[in-house]
Amino acid sequence: MTKIKEELERAYKSIEDRIPFIPEIALVLGSGLGEYAEDPEFHIEAEIPYGEIEGFPVSTVSGHDGRFVFGTVGEKKVVCMKGRVHYYEGYPVTQVVLPIRLMRRMGAQVLLLTNAAGGVNPSFKPGDFVCITDHISSFVPSPLIGPNEDDFGVRFPDMSQVYSKRLRLVLEHCAEKCKIDVKEGVYVQLSGPNYETPAEIRMVAKLGADLVGMSTVIEAMAARHMGMEICGISLVTNMACGVITGAKLSHEEVKETAAVAKERFTMLVTSFITNITIGD
Ligand code: HPA
């Protein structure tokens, strides 16, 4: 057994008795979006702080609580990551994706990744939701480097459709029903924790990125390796450095925009979760 699988099994065994159901959907809540797990639509059944899981990384960032919250939304069983850990916190990428692998181990088939992102595409504006159509991973290490765990997936996994077309259509339908404008775009993950320079943003724009952030991509790669079906939603909390205004960026701005978008986010995510069918 590979070290990665050993770590995963150890983490799983340490909380197995506290998992209330086999989740159908795994949901990762991004910066400032963690309150979704406290919404009345989310009927909480159990909570497990990351600190109580063996070998688990614990987030150190303000605005990032660290716990799994299990609950139902409509008829759907959901495990939700309230807070994620980031590569910039100093954890190796394999540790960063351990929570994703654990949710897969619990049985989740669909993964909804959400994040706060900087808008690179000048047609975006703060407060916009963007459905992720593809990503650029080239600036962060792959979480699949090292001995391959064949029980998780193949050595050379296909990444031609990381973000499921089927789920994108469901999201589009829900956005229409909720009268929420959802755009589409390519997300690039940079390491952080510093925000980018204007020159770096010009570079990622030339490479085809519409959104920039410090998470999501390595999680999507680990999930795709394990055969999960993925949907990604970014909330544009600010325009990326040097796009449109010369204003300085701060984590406060990111959290403020997320707070304003909270209601629309809740509506969209609830509609998405209730409308998807699992296992088609
Ligand atoms: N850059 C990187 N990550 C981010 C940004 C940004 O502008 N906004 C929110 N997360």
PDB file of C-alpha atoms and ligand atoms in Angstrom:
ATOM      1  CA  MET A   1       0.000   0.000   0.000  1.00  0.00           C
ATOM      2  CA  THR A   2       1.312   3.485  -0.819  1.00  0.00           C
ATOM      3  CA  LYS A   3       1.998   5.993   1.954  1.00  0.00           C
ATOM      4  CA  ILE A   4      -0.806   8.200   0.610  1.00  0.00           C
ATOM      5  CA  LYS A   5      -3.357   5.410   0.945  1.00  0.00           C
ATOM      6  CA  GLU A   6      -2.071   4.491   4.407  1.00  0.00           C
ATOM      7  CA  GLU A   7      -2.541   8.112   5.514  1.00  0.00           C
ATOM      8  CA  LEU A   8      -6.014   8.218   3.999  1.00  0.00           C
ATOM      9  CA  GLU A   9      -7.065   4.970   5.701  1.00  0.00           C
ATOM     10  CA  ARG A  10      -5.708   6.185   9.038  1.00  0.00           C
ATOM     11  CA  ALA A  11      -7.679   9.442   8.721  1.00  0.00           C
ATOM     12  CA  TYR A  12     -10.819   7.543   7.651  1.00  0.00           C
ATOM     13  CA  LYS A  13     -10.603   4.990  10.476  1.00  0.00           C
ATOM     14  CA  SER A  14     -10.197   7.787  13.047  1.00  0.00           C
ATOM     15  CA  ILE A  15     -13.661   9.219  12.209  1.00  0.00           C
ATOM     16  CA  GLU A  16     -15.503   6.279  10.622  1.00  0.00           C
ATOM     17  CA  ASP A  17     -17.931   5.957  13.564  1.00  0.00           C
ATOM     18  CA  ARG A  18     -18.869   9.629  13.436  1.00  0.00           C
ATOM     19  CA  ILE A  19     -19.820   9.783   9.731  1.00  0.00           C
ATOM     20  CA  PRO A  20     -23.649   9.857   9.781  1.00  0.00           C
ATOM     21  CA  PHE A  21     -24.302   8.725   6.181  1.00  0.00           C
ATOM     22  CA  ILE A  22     -22.691   7.955   2.828  1.00  0.00           C
ATOM     23  CA  PRO A  23     -22.529  11.413   1.261  1.00  0.00           C
ATOM     24  CA  GLU A  24     -23.576  11.844  -2.363  1.00  0.00           C
ATOM     25  CA  ILE A  25     -22.087  15.288  -2.792  1.00  0.00           C
ATOM     26  CA  ALA A  26     -18.895  16.831  -1.473  1.00  0.00           C
ATOM     27  CA  LEU A  27     -18.929  20.604  -1.206  1.00  0.00           C
ATOM     28  CA  VAL A  28     -15.885  22.802  -0.585  1.00  0.00           C
ATOM     29  CA  LEU A  29     -16.695  26.280   0.668  1.00  0.00           C
ATOM     30  CA  GLY A  30     -14.231  28.978  -0.342  1.00  0.00           C
ATOM     31  CA  SER A  31     -12.998  32.138   1.382  1.00  0.00           C
ATOM     32  CA  GLY A  32     -15.851  33.942   3.121  1.00  0.00           C
ATOM     33  CA  LEU A  33     -18.415  31.416   1.815  1.00  0.00           C
ATOM     34  CA  GLY A  34     -18.256  29.047   4.800  1.00  0.00           C
ATOM     35  CA  GLU A  35     -21.519  30.337   6.236  1.00  0.00           C
ATOM     36  CA  TYR A  36     -23.445  28.217   3.739  1.00  0.00           C
ATOM     37  CA  ALA A  37     -23.138  25.378   6.248  1.00  0.00           C
ATOM     38  CA  GLU A  38     -25.131  27.494   8.741  1.00  0.00           C
ATOM     39  CA  ASP A  39     -27.987  28.250   6.340  1.00  0.00           C
ATOM     40  CA  PRO A  40     -31.426  26.870   7.336  1.00  0.00           C
ATOM     41  CA  GLU A  41     -31.524  24.979   3.994  1.00  0.00           C
ATOM     42  CA  PHE A  42     -28.562  22.942   5.241  1.00  0.00           C
ATOM     43  CA  HIS A  43     -29.845  20.517   7.874  1.00  0.00           C
ATOM     44  CA  ILE A  44     -26.809  19.619   9.926  1.00  0.00           C
ATOM     45  CA  GLU A  45     -26.447  16.028  11.114  1.00  0.00           C
ATOM     46  CA  ALA A  46     -22.847  15.961  12.338  1.00  0.00           C
ATOM     47  CA  GLU A  47     -19.680  18.011  12.481  1.00  0.00           C
ATOM     48  CA  ILE A  48     -16.067  16.904  12.682  1.00  0.00           C
ATOM     49  CA  PRO A  49     -13.335  19.521  13.241  1.00  0.00           C
ATOM     50  CA  TYR A  50     -10.241  18.782  11.129  1.00  0.00           C
ATOM     51  CA  GLY A  51      -8.148  18.890  14.292  1.00  0.00           C
ATOM     52  CA  GLU A  52      -9.873  15.687  15.472  1.00  0.00           C
ATOM     53  CA  ILE A  53      -8.934  13.709  12.336  1.00  0.00           C
ATOM     54  CA  GLU A  54      -5.709  11.765  12.462  1.00  0.00           C
ATOM     55  CA  GLY A  55      -2.940  13.238  10.325  1.00  0.00           C
ATOM     56  CA  PHE A  56      -5.121  16.057   9.045  1.00  0.00           C
ATOM     57  CA  PRO A  57      -3.881  19.489   7.977  1.00  0.00           C
ATOM     58  CA  VAL A  58      -5.532  22.385   9.824  1.00  0.00           C
ATOM     59  CA  SER A  59      -6.151  25.770   8.183  1.00  0.00           C
ATOM     60  CA  THR A  60      -4.454  28.794   9.687  1.00  0.00           C
ATOM     61  CA  VAL A  61      -6.187  31.503   7.627  1.00  0.00           C
ATOM     62  CA  SER A  62      -8.766  33.939   8.985  1.00  0.00           C
ATOM     63  CA  GLY A  63     -12.116  33.396   7.232  1.00  0.00           C
ATOM     64  CA  HIS A  64     -11.317  29.667   6.941  1.00  0.00           C
ATOM     65  CA  ASP A  65     -12.974  27.641   9.671  1.00  0.00           C
ATOM     66  CA  GLY A  66     -11.800  24.040   9.638  1.00  0.00           C
ATOM     67  CA  ARG A  67     -14.397  21.291   9.873  1.00  0.00           C
ATOM     68  CA  PHE A  68     -16.440  18.770   7.944  1.00  0.00           C
ATOM     69  CA  VAL A  69     -20.152  19.478   8.248  1.00  0.00           C
ATOM     70  CA  PHE A  70     -22.533  16.674   7.270  1.00  0.00           C
ATOM     71  CA  GLY A  71     -26.073  17.596   6.390  1.00  0.00           C
ATOM     72  CA  THR A  72     -28.965  17.242   4.001  1.00  0.00           C
ATOM     73  CA  VAL A  73     -30.062  19.785   1.413  1.00  0.00           C
ATOM     74  CA  GLY A  74     -33.490  18.736   0.167  1.00  0.00           C
ATOM     75  CA  GLU A  75     -33.108  14.981  -0.247  1.00  0.00           C
ATOM     76  CA  LYS A  76     -29.366  15.090  -0.899  1.00  0.00           C
ATOM     77  CA  LYS A  77     -26.749  13.940   1.548  1.00  0.00           C
ATOM     78  CA  VAL A  78     -23.878  16.391   1.591  1.00  0.00           C
ATOM     79  CA  VAL A  79     -20.473  16.507   3.232  1.00  0.00           C
ATOM     80  CA  CYS A  80     -19.186  19.998   3.321  1.00  0.00           C
ATOM     81  CA  MET A  81     -15.682  21.311   3.922  1.00  0.00           C
ATOM     82  CA  LYS A  82     -16.116  24.492   5.890  1.00  0.00           C
ATOM     83  CA  GLY A  83     -12.675  25.899   5.249  1.00  0.00           C
ATOM     84  CA  ARG A  84      -9.881  24.348   3.249  1.00  0.00           C
ATOM     85  CA  VAL A  85      -6.142  24.251   3.654  1.00  0.00           C
ATOM     86  CA  HIS A  86      -3.943  25.933   1.099  1.00  0.00           C
ATOM     87  CA  TYR A  87      -0.584  25.094  -0.408  1.00  0.00           C
ATOM     88  CA  TYR A  88       0.768  28.485   0.740  1.00  0.00           C
ATOM     89  CA  GLU A  89       0.260  27.492   4.373  1.00  0.00           C
ATOM     90  CA  GLY A  90       3.267  25.246   3.945  1.00  0.00           C
ATOM     91  CA  TYR A  91       1.585  21.852   3.637  1.00  0.00           C
ATOM     92  CA  PRO A  92       2.751  19.551   0.853  1.00  0.00           C
ATOM     93  CA  VAL A  93       0.203  19.262  -1.969  1.00  0.00           C
ATOM     94  CA  THR A  94      -0.592  15.670  -1.003  1.00  0.00           C
ATOM     95  CA  GLN A  95      -1.709  16.931   2.438  1.00  0.00           C
ATOM     96  CA  VAL A  96      -3.718  19.751   0.864  1.00  0.00           C
ATOM     97  CA  VAL A  97      -5.785  17.238  -1.127  1.00  0.00           C
ATOM     98  CA  LEU A  98      -6.188  14.710   1.706  1.00  0.00           C
ATOM     99  CA  PRO A  99      -9.635  16.121   2.697  1.00  0.00           C
ATOM    100  CA  ILE A 100     -10.834  15.720  -0.899  1.00  0.00           C
ATOM    101  CA  ARG A 101      -9.630  12.128  -0.988  1.00  0.00           C
ATOM    102  CA  LEU A 102     -11.285  11.512   2.357  1.00  0.00           C
ATOM    103  CA  MET A 103     -14.656  12.757   1.083  1.00  0.00           C
ATOM    104  CA  ARG A 104     -14.268  10.403  -1.883  1.00  0.00           C
ATOM    105  CA  ARG A 105     -13.394   7.618   0.557  1.00  0.00           C
ATOM    106  CA  MET A 106     -16.647   8.384   2.407  1.00  0.00           C
ATOM    107  CA  GLY A 107     -18.475   7.714  -0.858  1.00  0.00           C
ATOM    108  CA  ALA A 108     -19.072  11.146  -2.429  1.00  0.00           C
ATOM    109  CA  GLN A 109     -19.271  10.983  -6.228  1.00  0.00           C
ATOM    110  CA  VAL A 110     -19.892  14.609  -7.099  1.00  0.00           C
ATOM    111  CA  LEU A 111     -17.593  17.430  -5.992  1.00  0.00           C
ATOM    112  CA  LEU A 112     -18.658  21.062  -5.972  1.00  0.00           C
ATOM    113  CA  LEU A 113     -15.626  23.306  -5.521  1.00  0.00           C
ATOM    114  CA  THR A 114     -16.180  26.961  -4.671  1.00  0.00           C
ATOM    115  CA  ASN A 115     -13.653  29.724  -4.228  1.00  0.00           C
ATOM    116  CA  ALA A 116     -13.033  33.452  -4.104  1.00  0.00           C
ATOM    117  CA  ALA A 117     -11.034  34.560  -7.120  1.00  0.00           C
ATOM    118  CA  GLY A 118      -9.542  37.600  -8.756  1.00  0.00           C
ATOM    119  CA  GLY A 119     -11.127  38.558 -12.081  1.00  0.00           C
ATOM    120  CA  VAL A 120      -8.583  38.552 -14.903  1.00  0.00           C
ATOM    121  CA  ASN A 121     -11.123  38.796 -17.713  1.00  0.00           C
ATOM    122  CA  PRO A 122     -11.968  42.519 -17.913  1.00  0.00           C
ATOM    123  CA  SER A 123     -15.639  41.738 -18.673  1.00  0.00           C
ATOM    124  CA  PHE A 124     -16.014  40.323 -15.126  1.00  0.00           C
ATOM    125  CA  LYS A 125     -16.803  42.480 -12.117  1.00  0.00           C
ATOM    126  CA  PRO A 126     -16.629  41.947  -8.345  1.00  0.00           C
ATOM    127  CA  GLY A 127     -19.675  39.989  -7.172  1.00  0.00           C
ATOM    128  CA  ASP A 128     -19.905  37.925 -10.387  1.00  0.00           C
ATOM    129  CA  PHE A 129     -20.235  34.154 -10.221  1.00  0.00           C
ATOM    130  CA  VAL A 130     -18.204  32.250 -12.785  1.00  0.00           C
ATOM    131  CA  CYS A 131     -18.588  28.591 -13.650  1.00  0.00           C
ATOM    132  CA  ILE A 132     -15.109  27.106 -14.129  1.00  0.00           C
ATOM    133  CA  THR A 133     -14.827  25.481 -17.560  1.00  0.00           C
ATOM    134  CA  ASP A 134     -11.157  24.485 -17.334  1.00  0.00           C
ATOM    135  CA  HIS A 135      -7.991  25.238 -15.371  1.00  0.00           C
ATOM    136  CA  ILE A 136      -4.265  25.884 -15.651  1.00  0.00           C
ATOM    137  CA  SER A 137      -2.279  23.898 -13.100  1.00  0.00           C
ATOM    138  CA  SER A 138       1.234  24.550 -14.407  1.00  0.00           C
ATOM    139  CA  PHE A 139       2.330  26.921 -11.611  1.00  0.00           C
ATOM    140  CA  VAL A 140       1.736  24.537  -8.702  1.00  0.00           C
ATOM    141  CA  PRO A 141       3.002  20.965  -8.230  1.00  0.00           C
ATOM    142  CA  SER A 142       0.665  18.144  -9.207  1.00  0.00           C
ATOM    143  CA  PRO A 143      -0.773  16.288  -6.201  1.00  0.00           C
ATOM    144  CA  LEU A 144      -0.316  13.094  -8.249  1.00  0.00           C
ATOM    145  CA  ILE A 145       3.492  13.216  -8.195  1.00  0.00           C
ATOM    146  CA  GLY A 146       4.973  10.210  -6.402  1.00  0.00           C
ATOM    147  CA  PRO A 147       4.106   6.516  -6.493  1.00  0.00           C
ATOM    148  CA  ASN A 148       0.668   6.074  -8.045  1.00  0.00           C
ATOM    149  CA  GLU A 149      -2.031   4.573  -5.865  1.00  0.00           C
ATOM    150  CA  ASP A 150      -3.768   2.303  -8.373  1.00  0.00           C
ATOM    151  CA  ASP A 151      -6.804   1.992  -6.084  1.00  0.00           C
ATOM    152  CA  PHE A 152      -7.354   5.739  -6.530  1.00  0.00           C
ATOM    153  CA  GLY A 153      -6.829   5.974 -10.273  1.00  0.00           C
ATOM    154  CA  VAL A 154      -4.486   5.449 -13.212  1.00  0.00           C
ATOM    155  CA  ARG A 155      -0.888   6.662 -13.407  1.00  0.00           C
ATOM    156  CA  PHE A 156      -1.558   9.078 -16.274  1.00  0.00           C
ATOM    157  CA  PRO A 157      -5.083  10.367 -15.760  1.00  0.00           C
ATOM    158  CA  ASP A 158      -6.914  12.163 -18.539  1.00  0.00           C
ATOM    159  CA  MET A 159      -7.641  15.825 -17.778  1.00  0.00           C
ATOM    160  CA  SER A 160      -9.526  16.697 -20.965  1.00  0.00           C
ATOM    161  CA  GLN A 161     -12.746  17.348 -19.063  1.00  0.00           C
ATOM    162  CA  VAL A 162     -11.946  18.074 -15.430  1.00  0.00           C
ATOM    163  CA  TYR A 163     -15.135  20.123 -14.981  1.00  0.00           C
ATOM    164  CA  SER A 164     -18.155  18.099 -16.012  1.00  0.00           C
ATOM    165  CA  LYS A 165     -20.144  19.397 -18.951  1.00  0.00           C
ATOM    166  CA  ARG A 166     -23.240  17.722 -17.510  1.00  0.00           C
ATOM    167  CA  LEU A 167     -22.910  19.582 -14.197  1.00  0.00           C
ATOM    168  CA  ARG A 168     -22.239  22.857 -16.019  1.00  0.00           C
ATOM    169  CA  LEU A 169     -25.551  22.497 -17.807  1.00  0.00           C
ATOM    170  CA  VAL A 170     -27.298  21.860 -14.484  1.00  0.00           C
ATOM    171  CA  LEU A 171     -25.679  24.977 -13.002  1.00  0.00           C
ATOM    172  CA  GLU A 172     -26.692  27.023 -16.037  1.00  0.00           C
ATOM    173  CA  HIS A 173     -30.289  25.841 -15.637  1.00  0.00           C
ATOM    174  CA  CYS A 174     -30.276  26.674 -11.888  1.00  0.00           C
ATOM    175  CA  ALA A 175     -28.757  30.112 -12.524  1.00  0.00           C
ATOM    176  CA  GLU A 176     -31.535  30.873 -14.985  1.00  0.00           C
ATOM    177  CA  LYS A 177     -34.205  29.690 -12.559  1.00  0.00           C
ATOM    178  CA  CYS A 178     -32.736  31.772  -9.714  1.00  0.00           C
ATOM    179  CA  LYS A 179     -32.195  34.759 -12.050  1.00  0.00           C
ATOM    180  CA  ILE A 180     -28.520  34.849 -11.158  1.00  0.00           C
ATOM    181  CA  ASP A 181     -26.047  35.709 -13.883  1.00  0.00           C
ATOM    182  CA  VAL A 182     -23.300  33.053 -14.076  1.00  0.00           C
ATOM    183  CA  LYS A 183     -20.390  33.574 -16.461  1.00  0.00           C
ATOM    184  CA  GLU A 184     -17.843  31.006 -17.651  1.00  0.00           C
ATOM    185  CA  GLY A 185     -14.084  31.041 -17.426  1.00  0.00           C
ATOM    186  CA  VAL A 186     -10.706  29.344 -17.042  1.00  0.00           C
ATOM    187  CA  TYR A 187      -9.138  29.399 -13.557  1.00  0.00           C
ATOM    188  CA  VAL A 188      -5.419  29.473 -12.886  1.00  0.00           C
ATOM    189  CA  GLN A 189      -4.029  28.486  -9.490  1.00  0.00           C
ATOM    190  CA  LEU A 190      -0.921  30.338  -8.367  1.00  0.00           C
ATOM    191  CA  SER A 191       0.868  29.444  -5.160  1.00  0.00           C
ATOM    192  CA  GLY A 192       0.141  32.647  -3.164  1.00  0.00           C
ATOM    193  CA  PRO A 193       0.074  33.792  -0.412  1.00  0.00           C
ATOM    194  CA  ASN A 194       1.058  37.117  -1.972  1.00  0.00           C
ATOM    195  CA  TYR A 195      -1.314  38.550  -4.518  1.00  0.00           C
ATOM    196  CA  GLU A 196       0.052  38.832  -8.038  1.00  0.00           C
ATOM    197  CA  THR A 197       1.909  41.666  -9.695  1.00  0.00           C
ATOM    198  CA  PRO A 198       0.377  43.448 -12.708  1.00  0.00           C
ATOM    199  CA  ALA A 199       2.986  41.721 -14.914  1.00  0.00           C
ATOM    200  CA  GLU A 200       1.953  38.300 -13.590  1.00  0.00           C
ATOM    201  CA  ILE A 201      -1.686  39.056 -14.325  1.00  0.00           C
ATOM    202  CA  ARG A 202      -0.798  40.147 -17.869  1.00  0.00           C
ATOM    203  CA  MET A 203       1.054  36.825 -18.211  1.00  0.00           C
ATOM    204  CA  VAL A 204      -1.836  34.616 -17.023  1.00  0.00           C
ATOM    205  CA  ALA A 205      -4.271  36.596 -19.191  1.00  0.00           C
ATOM    206  CA  LYS A 206      -2.085  35.864 -22.230  1.00  0.00           C
ATOM    207  CA  LEU A 207      -2.048  32.185 -21.243  1.00  0.00           C
ATOM    208  CA  GLY A 208      -5.837  32.091 -21.343  1.00  0.00           C
ATOM    209  CA  ALA A 209      -6.867  32.541 -17.710  1.00  0.00           C
ATOM    210  CA  ASP A 210     -10.052  34.432 -16.812  1.00  0.00           C
ATOM    211  CA  LEU A 211      -9.738  33.939 -13.057  1.00  0.00           C
ATOM    212  CA  VAL A 212      -6.833  33.750 -10.641  1.00  0.00           C
ATOM    213  CA  GLY A 213      -6.745  32.160  -7.218  1.00  0.00           C
ATOM    214  CA  MET A 214      -4.758  30.125  -4.722  1.00  0.00           C
ATOM    215  CA  SER A 215      -6.786  26.911  -4.479  1.00  0.00           C
ATOM    216  CA  THR A 216      -9.125  24.522  -6.316  1.00  0.00           C
ATOM    217  CA  VAL A 217      -6.927  23.226  -9.142  1.00  0.00           C
ATOM    218  CA  ILE A 218      -4.901  20.696  -7.178  1.00  0.00           C
ATOM    219  CA  GLU A 219      -8.100  19.577  -5.446  1.00  0.00           C
ATOM    220  CA  ALA A 220      -9.812  19.103  -8.808  1.00  0.00           C
ATOM    221  CA  MET A 221      -6.854  17.064 -10.093  1.00  0.00           C
ATOM    222  CA  ALA A 222      -6.876  14.709  -7.098  1.00  0.00           C
ATOM    223  CA  ALA A 223     -10.665  14.343  -7.365  1.00  0.00           C
ATOM    224  CA  ARG A 224     -10.599  13.670 -11.109  1.00  0.00           C
ATOM    225  CA  HIS A 225      -7.875  11.068 -10.568  1.00  0.00           C
ATOM    226  CA  MET A 226     -10.316   9.291  -8.240  1.00  0.00           C
ATOM    227  CA  GLY A 227     -13.135   9.526 -10.787  1.00  0.00           C
ATOM    228  CA  MET A 228     -15.230  12.246  -9.175  1.00  0.00           C
ATOM    229  CA  GLU A 229     -17.513  14.413 -11.281  1.00  0.00           C
ATOM    230  CA  ILE A 230     -16.613  18.047 -10.656  1.00  0.00           C
ATOM    231  CA  CYS A 231     -18.278  21.432 -10.835  1.00  0.00           C
ATOM    232  CA  GLY A 232     -16.391  24.620  -9.925  1.00  0.00           C
ATOM    233  CA  ILE A 233     -17.854  28.016  -9.055  1.00  0.00           C
ATOM    234  CA  SER A 234     -15.748  31.114  -8.472  1.00  0.00           C
ATOM    235  CA  LEU A 235     -16.973  34.269  -6.865  1.00  0.00           C
ATOM    236  CA  VAL A 236     -15.076  37.239  -8.281  1.00  0.00           C
ATOM    237  CA  THR A 237     -14.264  39.142  -5.099  1.00  0.00           C
ATOM    238  CA  ASN A 238     -11.976  41.680  -6.753  1.00  0.00           C
ATOM    239  CA  MET A 239     -10.478  42.447 -10.112  1.00  0.00           C
ATOM    240  CA  ALA A 240      -6.975  40.949 -10.295  1.00  0.00           C
ATOM    241  CA  CYS A 241      -4.047  43.269  -9.736  1.00  0.00           C
ATOM    242  CA  GLY A 242      -3.657  45.818 -12.517  1.00  0.00           C
ATOM    243  CA  VAL A 243      -6.931  44.905 -14.271  1.00  0.00           C
ATOM    244  CA  ILE A 244      -8.978  48.081 -14.696  1.00  0.00           C
ATOM    245  CA  THR A 245      -8.004  49.865 -11.459  1.00  0.00           C
ATOM    246  CA  GLY A 246      -4.668  50.276  -9.771  1.00  0.00           C
ATOM    247  CA  ALA A 247      -6.248  49.642  -6.348  1.00  0.00           C
ATOM    248  CA  LYS A 248      -4.295  47.549  -3.837  1.00  0.00           C
ATOM    249  CA  LEU A 249      -5.692  44.128  -2.911  1.00  0.00           C
ATOM    250  CA  SER A 250      -6.497  42.901   0.567  1.00  0.00           C
ATOM    251  CA  HIS A 251      -8.008  39.814   2.176  1.00  0.00           C
ATOM    252  CA  GLU A 252     -10.584  42.145   3.815  1.00  0.00           C
ATOM    253  CA  GLU A 253     -11.890  43.138   0.370  1.00  0.00           C
ATOM    254  CA  VAL A 254     -12.201  39.455  -0.543  1.00  0.00           C
ATOM    255  CA  LYS A 255     -14.201  38.722   2.620  1.00  0.00           C
ATOM    256  CA  GLU A 256     -16.424  41.812   2.188  1.00  0.00           C
ATOM    257  CA  THR A 257     -17.447  40.904  -1.385  1.00  0.00           C
ATOM    258  CA  ALA A 258     -18.121  37.330  -0.272  1.00  0.00           C
ATOM    259  CA  ALA A 259     -20.381  38.620   2.537  1.00  0.00           C
ATOM    260  CA  VAL A 260     -22.412  40.700   0.051  1.00  0.00           C
ATOM    261  CA  ALA A 261     -22.780  37.719  -2.324  1.00  0.00           C
ATOM    262  CA  LYS A 262     -23.843  35.336   0.453  1.00  0.00           C
ATOM    263  CA  GLU A 263     -27.572  35.206  -0.324  1.00  0.00           C
ATOM    264  CA  ARG A 264     -27.139  34.700  -4.067  1.00  0.00           C
ATOM    265  CA  PHE A 265     -24.475  32.072  -3.378  1.00  0.00           C
ATOM    266  CA  THR A 266     -26.784  30.161  -1.030  1.00  0.00           C
ATOM    267  CA  MET A 267     -29.618  30.247  -3.551  1.00  0.00           C
ATOM    268  CA  LEU A 268     -27.428  29.027  -6.395  1.00  0.00           C
ATOM    269  CA  VAL A 269     -25.722  26.241  -4.444  1.00  0.00           C
ATOM    270  CA  THR A 270     -28.985  24.990  -2.920  1.00  0.00           C
ATOM    271  CA  SER A 271     -30.649  24.949  -6.316  1.00  0.00           C
ATOM    272  CA  PHE A 272     -27.672  23.116  -7.838  1.00  0.00           C
ATOM    273  CA  ILE A 273     -27.537  20.475  -5.103  1.00  0.00           C
ATOM    274  CA  THR A 274     -31.263  19.779  -5.238  1.00  0.00           C
ATOM    275  CA  ASN A 275     -31.341  19.613  -9.045  1.00  0.00           C
ATOM    276  CA  ILE A 276     -28.455  17.284  -9.789  1.00  0.00           C
ATOM    277  CA  THR A 277     -28.941  13.609 -10.311  1.00  0.00           C
ATOM    278  CA  ILE A 278     -26.222  11.357  -8.973  1.00  0.00           C
ATOM    279  CA  GLY A 279     -24.556   8.584 -10.904  1.00  0.00           C
ATOM    280  CA  ASP A 280     -25.808   9.214 -14.460  1.00  0.00           C
TER     281      ASP A 280
HETATM  282  N1  HPA B   1      -5.522  36.753  -6.613  1.00  0.00           N
HETATM  283  C1  HPA B   1      -5.342  35.521  -6.082  1.00  0.00           C
HETATM  284  N2  HPA B   1      -6.227  34.948  -5.289  1.00  0.00           N
HETATM  285  C2  HPA B   1      -7.361  35.614  -5.017  1.00  0.00           C
HETATM  286  C3  HPA B   1      -7.615  36.887  -5.529  1.00  0.00           C
HETATM  287  C4  HPA B   1      -6.635  37.484  -6.382  1.00  0.00           C
HETATM  288  O1  HPA B   1      -6.792  38.609  -6.887  1.00  0.00           O
HETATM  289  N3  HPA B   1      -8.840  37.255  -5.066  1.00  0.00           N
HETATM  290  C5  HPA B   1      -9.306  36.242  -4.300  1.00  0.00           C
HETATM  291  N4  HPA B   1      -8.415  35.227  -4.261  1.00  0.00           N
END
